[in-house]
Amino acid sequence: MTPMLYVSLLLNVAVLIPVCLGLARGARWADEAWGPPSPARGILLSIYAAILILSVLLLLLGQPLLAAPLLAVQILYKLMAPFIVRDWRNPVILSNLAIAAVHCVTLAGLWSGLRL
């Protein structure tokens, strides 16, 4: 597995553990970032939890090509979000764009066969 793939998957884990816990427990900062508990927020939590679980499994499996679809979906939704939300200053949007940039480098390296 490439070093950048480790970075991307560990980044997912490091970010999503506190985010999932905050959303599940109704932390005040989670309410401020994602709004009050609602069915939509529950759906978002399930998506984040799925990404977290897959990231952990991919770290354990060590199969880089299996990670490419996960990273591609993450990049796509993170890049679409500011246009859909219409807010380029939201801290969740900004952090997602930074994570998407990391994942872009990783995915480009996986696709080009470079050992990044």
Short mmCIF file of N, CA and C in Angstrom, two decimals:
data_model
loop_
_atom_site.label_atom_id
_atom_site.label_comp_id
_atom_site.label_asym_id
_atom_site.label_seq_id
_atom_site.Cartn_x
_atom_site.Cartn_y
_atom_site.Cartn_z
N MET A 1 0.85 -1.18 0.00
CA MET A 1 0.00 0.00 0.00
C MET A 1 0.89 1.24 0.00
N THR A 2 0.50 2.25 -0.76
CA THR A 2 1.32 3.45 -0.89
C THR A 2 1.23 4.31 0.38
N PRO A 3 2.26 5.09 0.65
CA PRO A 3 2.20 5.98 1.82
C PRO A 3 1.02 6.95 1.76
N MET A 4 0.72 7.49 0.58
CA MET A 4 -0.40 8.42 0.47
C MET A 4 -1.74 7.74 0.74
N LEU A 5 -1.87 6.47 0.38
CA LEU A 5 -3.11 5.76 0.68
C LEU A 5 -3.28 5.62 2.18
N TYR A 6 -2.18 5.32 2.87
CA TYR A 6 -2.24 5.30 4.34
C TYR A 6 -2.68 6.65 4.88
N VAL A 7 -2.12 7.72 4.33
CA VAL A 7 -2.48 9.07 4.78
C VAL A 7 -3.97 9.31 4.59
N SER A 8 -4.49 8.99 3.41
CA SER A 8 -5.91 9.23 3.14
C SER A 8 -6.81 8.40 4.04
N LEU A 9 -6.51 7.13 4.19
CA LEU A 9 -7.36 6.27 5.02
C LEU A 9 -7.25 6.63 6.49
N LEU A 10 -6.04 6.93 6.95
CA LEU A 10 -5.88 7.36 8.35
C LEU A 10 -6.54 8.71 8.59
N LEU A 11 -6.50 9.58 7.60
CA LEU A 11 -7.20 10.87 7.71
C LEU A 11 -8.70 10.63 7.87
N ASN A 12 -9.26 9.74 7.07
CA ASN A 12 -10.68 9.40 7.22
C ASN A 12 -10.97 8.94 8.64
N VAL A 13 -10.16 8.02 9.14
CA VAL A 13 -10.37 7.47 10.48
C VAL A 13 -10.24 8.57 11.54
N ALA A 14 -9.18 9.36 11.44
CA ALA A 14 -8.93 10.41 12.44
C ALA A 14 -10.04 11.46 12.48
N VAL A 15 -10.59 11.78 11.32
CA VAL A 15 -11.65 12.79 11.26
C VAL A 15 -13.00 12.18 11.63
N LEU A 16 -13.27 10.98 11.14
CA LEU A 16 -14.62 10.44 11.27
C LEU A 16 -14.93 9.84 12.64
N ILE A 17 -13.94 9.40 13.38
CA ILE A 17 -14.25 8.90 14.73
C ILE A 17 -14.88 10.01 15.57
N PRO A 18 -14.24 11.17 15.73
CA PRO A 18 -14.89 12.21 16.53
C PRO A 18 -16.18 12.75 15.90
N VAL A 19 -16.21 12.84 14.58
CA VAL A 19 -17.43 13.35 13.91
C VAL A 19 -18.60 12.40 14.17
N CYS A 20 -18.38 11.11 13.98
CA CYS A 20 -19.46 10.15 14.22
C CYS A 20 -19.90 10.14 15.67
N LEU A 21 -18.94 10.19 16.58
CA LEU A 21 -19.30 10.23 18.00
C LEU A 21 -20.07 11.50 18.33
N GLY A 22 -19.62 12.63 17.80
CA GLY A 22 -20.31 13.89 18.06
C GLY A 22 -21.73 13.90 17.51
N LEU A 23 -21.90 13.39 16.30
CA LEU A 23 -23.24 13.32 15.71
C LEU A 23 -24.13 12.36 16.49
N ALA A 24 -23.59 11.20 16.86
CA ALA A 24 -24.38 10.19 17.57
C ALA A 24 -24.79 10.65 18.97
N ARG A 25 -23.90 11.38 19.63
CA ARG A 25 -24.17 11.83 21.00
C ARG A 25 -24.84 13.19 21.06
N GLY A 26 -25.03 13.83 19.93
CA GLY A 26 -25.66 15.15 19.92
C GLY A 26 -24.80 16.21 20.56
N ALA A 27 -23.50 16.16 20.30
CA ALA A 27 -22.60 17.16 20.86
C ALA A 27 -22.97 18.55 20.35
N ARG A 28 -22.77 19.54 21.19
CA ARG A 28 -23.14 20.91 20.82
C ARG A 28 -22.43 21.36 19.55
N TRP A 29 -21.13 21.03 19.42
CA TRP A 29 -20.39 21.43 18.22
C TRP A 29 -20.95 20.74 16.97
N ALA A 30 -21.46 19.51 17.13
CA ALA A 30 -22.06 18.81 15.99
C ALA A 30 -23.38 19.48 15.60
N ASP A 31 -24.15 19.89 16.61
CA ASP A 31 -25.40 20.61 16.33
C ASP A 31 -25.10 21.92 15.59
N GLU A 32 -24.04 22.60 16.01
CA GLU A 32 -23.68 23.87 15.36
C GLU A 32 -23.22 23.65 13.92
N ALA A 33 -22.53 22.55 13.67
CA ALA A 33 -21.99 22.29 12.33
C ALA A 33 -23.02 21.66 11.39
N TRP A 34 -23.85 20.74 11.90
CA TRP A 34 -24.76 19.99 11.04
C TRP A 34 -26.23 20.19 11.38
N GLY A 35 -26.52 21.08 12.30
CA GLY A 35 -27.91 21.33 12.68
C GLY A 35 -28.37 20.34 13.74
N PRO A 36 -29.58 20.55 14.24
CA PRO A 36 -30.09 19.68 15.31
C PRO A 36 -30.35 18.26 14.79
N PRO A 37 -30.46 17.32 15.72
CA PRO A 37 -30.76 15.95 15.31
C PRO A 37 -32.02 15.90 14.43
N SER A 38 -31.91 15.13 13.36
CA SER A 38 -33.01 15.00 12.40
C SER A 38 -32.80 13.71 11.61
N PRO A 39 -33.80 13.26 10.88
CA PRO A 39 -33.58 12.08 10.03
C PRO A 39 -32.45 12.30 9.03
N ALA A 40 -32.35 13.51 8.46
CA ALA A 40 -31.29 13.78 7.49
C ALA A 40 -29.91 13.66 8.16
N ARG A 41 -29.79 14.15 9.37
CA ARG A 41 -28.51 14.04 10.07
C ARG A 41 -28.20 12.59 10.41
N GLY A 42 -29.22 11.81 10.71
CA GLY A 42 -29.02 10.38 10.95
C GLY A 42 -28.53 9.66 9.71
N ILE A 43 -29.06 10.04 8.55
CA ILE A 43 -28.60 9.46 7.29
C ILE A 43 -27.14 9.85 7.06
N LEU A 44 -26.81 11.11 7.31
CA LEU A 44 -25.42 11.55 7.16
C LEU A 44 -24.50 10.76 8.10
N LEU A 45 -24.94 10.54 9.33
CA LEU A 45 -24.14 9.75 10.27
C LEU A 45 -23.91 8.35 9.72
N SER A 46 -24.94 7.74 9.13
CA SER A 46 -24.76 6.38 8.60
C SER A 46 -23.77 6.38 7.43
N ILE A 47 -23.78 7.42 6.61
CA ILE A 47 -22.82 7.52 5.50
C ILE A 47 -21.41 7.70 6.05
N TYR A 48 -21.25 8.60 7.02
CA TYR A 48 -19.94 8.80 7.62
C TYR A 48 -19.44 7.52 8.30
N ALA A 49 -20.34 6.82 8.99
CA ALA A 49 -19.94 5.57 9.66
C ALA A 49 -19.51 4.52 8.64
N ALA A 50 -20.20 4.45 7.51
CA ALA A 50 -19.83 3.50 6.46
C ALA A 50 -18.44 3.82 5.91
N ILE A 51 -18.17 5.11 5.69
CA ILE A 51 -16.84 5.51 5.21
C ILE A 51 -15.78 5.15 6.25
N LEU A 52 -16.08 5.36 7.52
CA LEU A 52 -15.15 5.02 8.60
C LEU A 52 -14.87 3.52 8.63
N ILE A 53 -15.91 2.71 8.58
CA ILE A 53 -15.75 1.26 8.61
C ILE A 53 -14.95 0.77 7.41
N LEU A 54 -15.29 1.27 6.23
CA LEU A 54 -14.55 0.87 5.03
C LEU A 54 -13.09 1.30 5.11
N SER A 55 -12.83 2.48 5.64
CA SER A 55 -11.44 2.95 5.77
C SER A 55 -10.64 2.04 6.68
N VAL A 56 -11.22 1.64 7.80
CA VAL A 56 -10.53 0.72 8.72
C VAL A 56 -10.28 -0.62 8.04
N LEU A 57 -11.31 -1.14 7.37
CA LEU A 57 -11.14 -2.43 6.68
C LEU A 57 -10.08 -2.36 5.59
N LEU A 58 -10.06 -1.27 4.85
CA LEU A 58 -9.06 -1.12 3.79
C LEU A 58 -7.65 -1.01 4.36
N LEU A 59 -7.52 -0.37 5.51
CA LEU A 59 -6.21 -0.32 6.17
C LEU A 59 -5.75 -1.73 6.55
N LEU A 60 -6.69 -2.53 7.01
CA LEU A 60 -6.35 -3.89 7.43
C LEU A 60 -6.10 -4.82 6.25
N LEU A 61 -6.85 -4.64 5.16
CA LEU A 61 -6.72 -5.53 4.00
C LEU A 61 -5.48 -5.23 3.16
N GLY A 62 -5.09 -3.97 3.09
CA GLY A 62 -3.92 -3.60 2.31
C GLY A 62 -4.09 -3.81 0.81
N GLN A 63 -5.28 -3.59 0.30
CA GLN A 63 -5.56 -3.72 -1.13
C GLN A 63 -5.85 -2.34 -1.72
N PRO A 64 -4.84 -1.67 -2.25
CA PRO A 64 -5.00 -0.27 -2.68
C PRO A 64 -6.09 -0.05 -3.71
N LEU A 65 -6.24 -0.94 -4.66
CA LEU A 65 -7.23 -0.71 -5.70
C LEU A 65 -8.66 -0.77 -5.15
N LEU A 66 -8.85 -1.46 -4.06
CA LEU A 66 -10.18 -1.48 -3.44
C LEU A 66 -10.53 -0.13 -2.82
N ALA A 67 -9.53 0.67 -2.51
CA ALA A 67 -9.76 1.98 -1.90
C ALA A 67 -10.15 3.04 -2.93
N ALA A 68 -9.80 2.83 -4.18
CA ALA A 68 -10.04 3.85 -5.21
C ALA A 68 -11.51 4.26 -5.32
N PRO A 69 -12.47 3.34 -5.35
CA PRO A 69 -13.86 3.78 -5.43
C PRO A 69 -14.32 4.60 -4.22
N LEU A 70 -13.87 4.21 -3.04
CA LEU A 70 -14.23 4.97 -1.84
C LEU A 70 -13.71 6.40 -1.93
N LEU A 71 -12.44 6.54 -2.28
CA LEU A 71 -11.86 7.88 -2.38
C LEU A 71 -12.53 8.69 -3.49
N ALA A 72 -12.85 8.04 -4.60
CA ALA A 72 -13.50 8.75 -5.71
C ALA A 72 -14.87 9.29 -5.30
N VAL A 73 -15.64 8.49 -4.58
CA VAL A 73 -16.96 8.94 -4.12
C VAL A 73 -16.80 10.08 -3.13
N GLN A 74 -15.83 9.97 -2.24
CA GLN A 74 -15.60 11.05 -1.27
C GLN A 74 -15.21 12.35 -1.97
N ILE A 75 -14.32 12.25 -2.94
CA ILE A 75 -13.91 13.45 -3.68
C ILE A 75 -15.12 14.08 -4.36
N LEU A 76 -15.90 13.27 -5.00
CA LEU A 76 -17.06 13.79 -5.74
C LEU A 76 -18.05 14.51 -4.82
N TYR A 77 -18.43 13.87 -3.71
CA TYR A 77 -19.42 14.52 -2.85
C TYR A 77 -18.84 15.75 -2.16
N LYS A 78 -17.57 15.70 -1.82
CA LYS A 78 -16.96 16.85 -1.15
C LYS A 78 -16.82 18.04 -2.10
N LEU A 79 -16.56 17.79 -3.38
CA LEU A 79 -16.46 18.88 -4.35
C LEU A 79 -17.83 19.42 -4.76
N MET A 80 -18.85 18.58 -4.72
CA MET A 80 -20.21 19.02 -5.06
C MET A 80 -20.85 19.84 -3.94
N ALA A 81 -20.49 19.54 -2.71
CA ALA A 81 -21.17 20.12 -1.56
C ALA A 81 -21.23 21.65 -1.54
N PRO A 82 -20.13 22.37 -1.80
CA PRO A 82 -20.25 23.83 -1.73
C PRO A 82 -21.22 24.41 -2.76
N PHE A 83 -21.35 23.75 -3.89
CA PHE A 83 -22.28 24.23 -4.91
C PHE A 83 -23.73 23.94 -4.50
N ILE A 84 -23.94 22.80 -3.88
CA ILE A 84 -25.29 22.42 -3.45
C ILE A 84 -25.70 23.21 -2.21
N VAL A 85 -24.78 23.34 -1.26
CA VAL A 85 -25.07 24.07 -0.02
C VAL A 85 -25.04 25.58 -0.25
N ARG A 86 -24.29 26.00 -1.26
CA ARG A 86 -24.12 27.42 -1.60
C ARG A 86 -23.47 28.21 -0.46
N ASP A 87 -22.45 27.58 0.10
CA ASP A 87 -21.73 28.23 1.20
C ASP A 87 -20.28 27.76 1.14
N TRP A 88 -19.40 28.65 0.69
CA TRP A 88 -17.98 28.33 0.58
C TRP A 88 -17.21 28.67 1.85
N ARG A 89 -17.88 29.18 2.86
CA ARG A 89 -17.20 29.56 4.11
C ARG A 89 -17.54 28.64 5.27
N ASN A 90 -18.46 27.72 5.07
CA ASN A 90 -18.84 26.79 6.12
C ASN A 90 -17.63 25.95 6.51
N PRO A 91 -17.35 25.80 7.82
CA PRO A 91 -16.16 25.05 8.23
C PRO A 91 -16.20 23.58 7.80
N VAL A 92 -17.37 22.97 7.72
CA VAL A 92 -17.46 21.59 7.26
C VAL A 92 -17.08 21.53 5.79
N ILE A 93 -17.58 22.47 5.01
CA ILE A 93 -17.24 22.52 3.58
C ILE A 93 -15.74 22.72 3.40
N LEU A 94 -15.16 23.65 4.14
CA LEU A 94 -13.72 23.94 4.01
C LEU A 94 -12.87 22.72 4.38
N SER A 95 -13.22 22.06 5.47
CA SER A 95 -12.43 20.89 5.86
C SER A 95 -12.62 19.76 4.84
N ASN A 96 -13.83 19.63 4.30
CA ASN A 96 -14.07 18.60 3.28
C ASN A 96 -13.26 18.87 2.02
N LEU A 97 -13.13 20.13 1.65
CA LEU A 97 -12.33 20.46 0.46
C LEU A 97 -10.85 20.14 0.69
N ALA A 98 -10.36 20.39 1.89
CA ALA A 98 -8.97 20.05 2.21
C ALA A 98 -8.76 18.53 2.15
N ILE A 99 -9.70 17.78 2.70
CA ILE A 99 -9.61 16.32 2.67
C ILE A 99 -9.70 15.83 1.22
N ALA A 100 -10.58 16.43 0.43
CA ALA A 100 -10.70 16.05 -0.99
C ALA A 100 -9.38 16.27 -1.72
N ALA A 101 -8.67 17.34 -1.39
CA ALA A 101 -7.38 17.60 -2.04
C ALA A 101 -6.39 16.47 -1.73
N VAL A 102 -6.35 16.04 -0.48
CA VAL A 102 -5.47 14.93 -0.10
C VAL A 102 -5.87 13.67 -0.86
N HIS A 103 -7.16 13.39 -0.88
CA HIS A 103 -7.64 12.19 -1.58
C HIS A 103 -7.37 12.26 -3.08
N CYS A 104 -7.41 13.45 -3.67
CA CYS A 104 -7.09 13.61 -5.10
C CYS A 104 -5.65 13.20 -5.38
N VAL A 105 -4.74 13.64 -4.54
CA VAL A 105 -3.33 13.27 -4.71
C VAL A 105 -3.19 11.75 -4.59
N THR A 106 -3.85 11.18 -3.60
CA THR A 106 -3.78 9.72 -3.40
C THR A 106 -4.34 8.98 -4.61
N LEU A 107 -5.51 9.39 -5.04
CA LEU A 107 -6.17 8.70 -6.16
C LEU A 107 -5.36 8.85 -7.45
N ALA A 108 -4.81 10.02 -7.68
CA ALA A 108 -3.97 10.23 -8.86
C ALA A 108 -2.76 9.30 -8.82
N GLY A 109 -2.18 9.15 -7.65
CA GLY A 109 -1.04 8.25 -7.49
C GLY A 109 -1.41 6.80 -7.71
N LEU A 110 -2.58 6.41 -7.20
CA LEU A 110 -3.04 5.03 -7.41
C LEU A 110 -3.28 4.76 -8.89
N TRP A 111 -3.92 5.70 -9.55
CA TRP A 111 -4.25 5.51 -10.97
C TRP A 111 -3.02 5.56 -11.87
N SER A 112 -2.04 6.34 -11.49
CA SER A 112 -0.86 6.44 -12.33
C SER A 112 0.18 5.37 -12.02
N GLY A 113 -0.03 4.64 -10.93
CA GLY A 113 0.89 3.60 -10.56
C GLY A 113 2.12 4.10 -9.82
N LEU A 114 2.12 5.39 -9.45
CA LEU A 114 3.23 5.94 -8.69
C LEU A 114 3.20 5.42 -7.27
N ARG A 115 4.34 5.31 -6.66
CA ARG A 115 4.43 4.90 -5.26
C ARG A 115 4.53 6.14 -4.39
N LEU A 116 3.39 6.84 -4.22
CA LEU A 116 3.38 8.08 -3.42
C LEU A 116 3.29 7.77 -1.95
#
